Structures are given as C-alpha cells and as structure tokens.
mmCIF file of C-alpha atoms in Angstrom:
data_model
loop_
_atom_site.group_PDB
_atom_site.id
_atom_site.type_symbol
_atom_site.label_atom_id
_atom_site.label_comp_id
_atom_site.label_asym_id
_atom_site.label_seq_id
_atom_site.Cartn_x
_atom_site.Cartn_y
_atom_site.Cartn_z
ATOM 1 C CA UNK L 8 85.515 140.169 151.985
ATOM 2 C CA UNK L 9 83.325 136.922 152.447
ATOM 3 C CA UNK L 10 81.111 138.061 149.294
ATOM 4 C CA UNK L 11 85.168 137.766 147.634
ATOM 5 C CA UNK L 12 85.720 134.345 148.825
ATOM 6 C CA UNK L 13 82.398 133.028 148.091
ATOM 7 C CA UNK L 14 82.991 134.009 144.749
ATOM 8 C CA UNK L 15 86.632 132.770 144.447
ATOM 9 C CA UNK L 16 85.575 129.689 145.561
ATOM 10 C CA UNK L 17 82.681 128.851 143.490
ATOM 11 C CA UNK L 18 84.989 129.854 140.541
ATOM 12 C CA UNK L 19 87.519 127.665 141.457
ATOM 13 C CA UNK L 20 84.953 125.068 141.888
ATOM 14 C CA UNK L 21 83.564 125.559 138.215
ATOM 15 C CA UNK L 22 87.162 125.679 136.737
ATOM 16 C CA UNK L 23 87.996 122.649 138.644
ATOM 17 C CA UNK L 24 84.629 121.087 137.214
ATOM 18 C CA UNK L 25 85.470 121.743 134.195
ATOM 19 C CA UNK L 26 89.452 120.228 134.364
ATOM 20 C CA UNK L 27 87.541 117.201 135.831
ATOM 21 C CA UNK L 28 85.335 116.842 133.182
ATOM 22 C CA UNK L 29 87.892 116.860 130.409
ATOM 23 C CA UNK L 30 90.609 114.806 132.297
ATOM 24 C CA UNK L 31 87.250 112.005 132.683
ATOM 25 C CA UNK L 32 85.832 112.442 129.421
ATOM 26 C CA UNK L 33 89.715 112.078 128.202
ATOM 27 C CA UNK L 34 90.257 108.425 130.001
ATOM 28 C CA UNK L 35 86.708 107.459 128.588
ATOM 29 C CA UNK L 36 87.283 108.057 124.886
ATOM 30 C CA UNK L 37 90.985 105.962 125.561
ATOM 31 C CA UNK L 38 89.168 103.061 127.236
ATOM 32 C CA UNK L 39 86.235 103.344 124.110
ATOM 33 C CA UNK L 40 89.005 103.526 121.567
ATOM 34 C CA UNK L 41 90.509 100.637 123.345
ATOM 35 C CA UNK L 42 87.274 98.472 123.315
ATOM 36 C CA UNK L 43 86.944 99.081 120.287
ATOM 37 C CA UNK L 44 90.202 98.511 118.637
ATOM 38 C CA UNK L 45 90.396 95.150 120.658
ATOM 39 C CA UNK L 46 87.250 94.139 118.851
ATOM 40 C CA UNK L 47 88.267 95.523 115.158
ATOM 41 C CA UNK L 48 91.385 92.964 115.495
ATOM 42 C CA UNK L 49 89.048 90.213 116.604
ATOM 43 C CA UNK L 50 86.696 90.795 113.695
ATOM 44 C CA UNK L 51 89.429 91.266 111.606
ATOM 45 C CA UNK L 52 91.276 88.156 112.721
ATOM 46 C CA UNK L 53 87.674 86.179 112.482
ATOM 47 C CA UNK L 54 87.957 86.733 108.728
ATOM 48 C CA UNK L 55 91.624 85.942 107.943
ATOM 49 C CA UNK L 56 90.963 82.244 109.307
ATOM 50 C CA UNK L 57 87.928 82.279 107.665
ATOM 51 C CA UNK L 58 89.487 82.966 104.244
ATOM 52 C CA UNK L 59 92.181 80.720 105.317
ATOM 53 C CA UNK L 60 89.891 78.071 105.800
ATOM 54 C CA UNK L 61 88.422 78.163 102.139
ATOM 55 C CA UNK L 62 92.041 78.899 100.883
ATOM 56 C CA UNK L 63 92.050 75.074 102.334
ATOM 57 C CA UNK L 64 88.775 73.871 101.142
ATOM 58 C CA UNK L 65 89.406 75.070 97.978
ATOM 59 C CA UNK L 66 93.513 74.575 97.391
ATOM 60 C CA UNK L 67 93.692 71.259 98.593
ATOM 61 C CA UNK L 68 91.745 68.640 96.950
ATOM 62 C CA UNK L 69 90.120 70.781 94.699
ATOM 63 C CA UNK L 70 90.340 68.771 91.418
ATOM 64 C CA UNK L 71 94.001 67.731 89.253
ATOM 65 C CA UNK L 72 97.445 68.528 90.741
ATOM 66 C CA UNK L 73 98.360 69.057 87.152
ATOM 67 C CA UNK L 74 95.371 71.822 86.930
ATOM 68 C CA UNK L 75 96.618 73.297 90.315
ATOM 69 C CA UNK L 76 100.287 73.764 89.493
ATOM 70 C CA UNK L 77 99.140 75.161 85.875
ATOM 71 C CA UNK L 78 96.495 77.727 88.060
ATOM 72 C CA UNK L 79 99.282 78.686 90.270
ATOM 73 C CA UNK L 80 102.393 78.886 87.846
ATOM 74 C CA UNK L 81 100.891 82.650 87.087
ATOM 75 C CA UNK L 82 100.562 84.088 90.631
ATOM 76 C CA UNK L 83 104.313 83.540 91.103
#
C-alpha cells in the first residue's frame, strides 16, 4: 500500500509539473507578446511623426503656392 501512494504521489507531482509549466509558460508568452506589441506601436508611431515631419519640411515652404495647389489639385 505505501509502494501505491508513493507512486500516486509522484504522479500527481509530475502531472501537476506539467499543468505548472504550461499555465507559466502561458503568462510568459502574454507578457512577451505584450512587450513586444508595446514596442511595435512605439516604432511604428516613431515613423508616422517622422514622415509627418518631412510632410512639413517638404509641404510648407517648399517652392510656389501656385506650384503647390497645381501638385495637389490631383490627389483630391
């Protein structure tokens, strides 16, 4: 009978291990996905003020108002 336990035990053990092991492995892939969302919207908010910024270099002052309004007259 203590041979029975021994083995219930340590089998309960390992399936427990292994329930552990997925429920932690789980939380770390959410936190990674997380992390690394967070710092795809930076990266991709870096570069939308960054192409803002030459929209502005380049829109404003950038030569004739007459050649502006004739360059933008076709994207509307």
């Amino acid at each position: 009978m203590a041979e029975f336990l021994i083995w219930l035990v340590a089998a309960l053990g390992a399936v427990g291990g292994v329930v552990l092991g997925r429920v932690w492995g789980r939380a770390e892939g959410e936190r990674a996905g997380k992390r690394e969302a967070e710092r795809d919207a930076i990266e991709d908010k870096n570069n939308r003020v960054e192409r803002g910024r030459d929209a502005v270099r380049n829109g404003r002052g950038a030569g004739d108002p007459a050649d502006r309004l004739r360059r933008n007259d076709g994207r509307w």
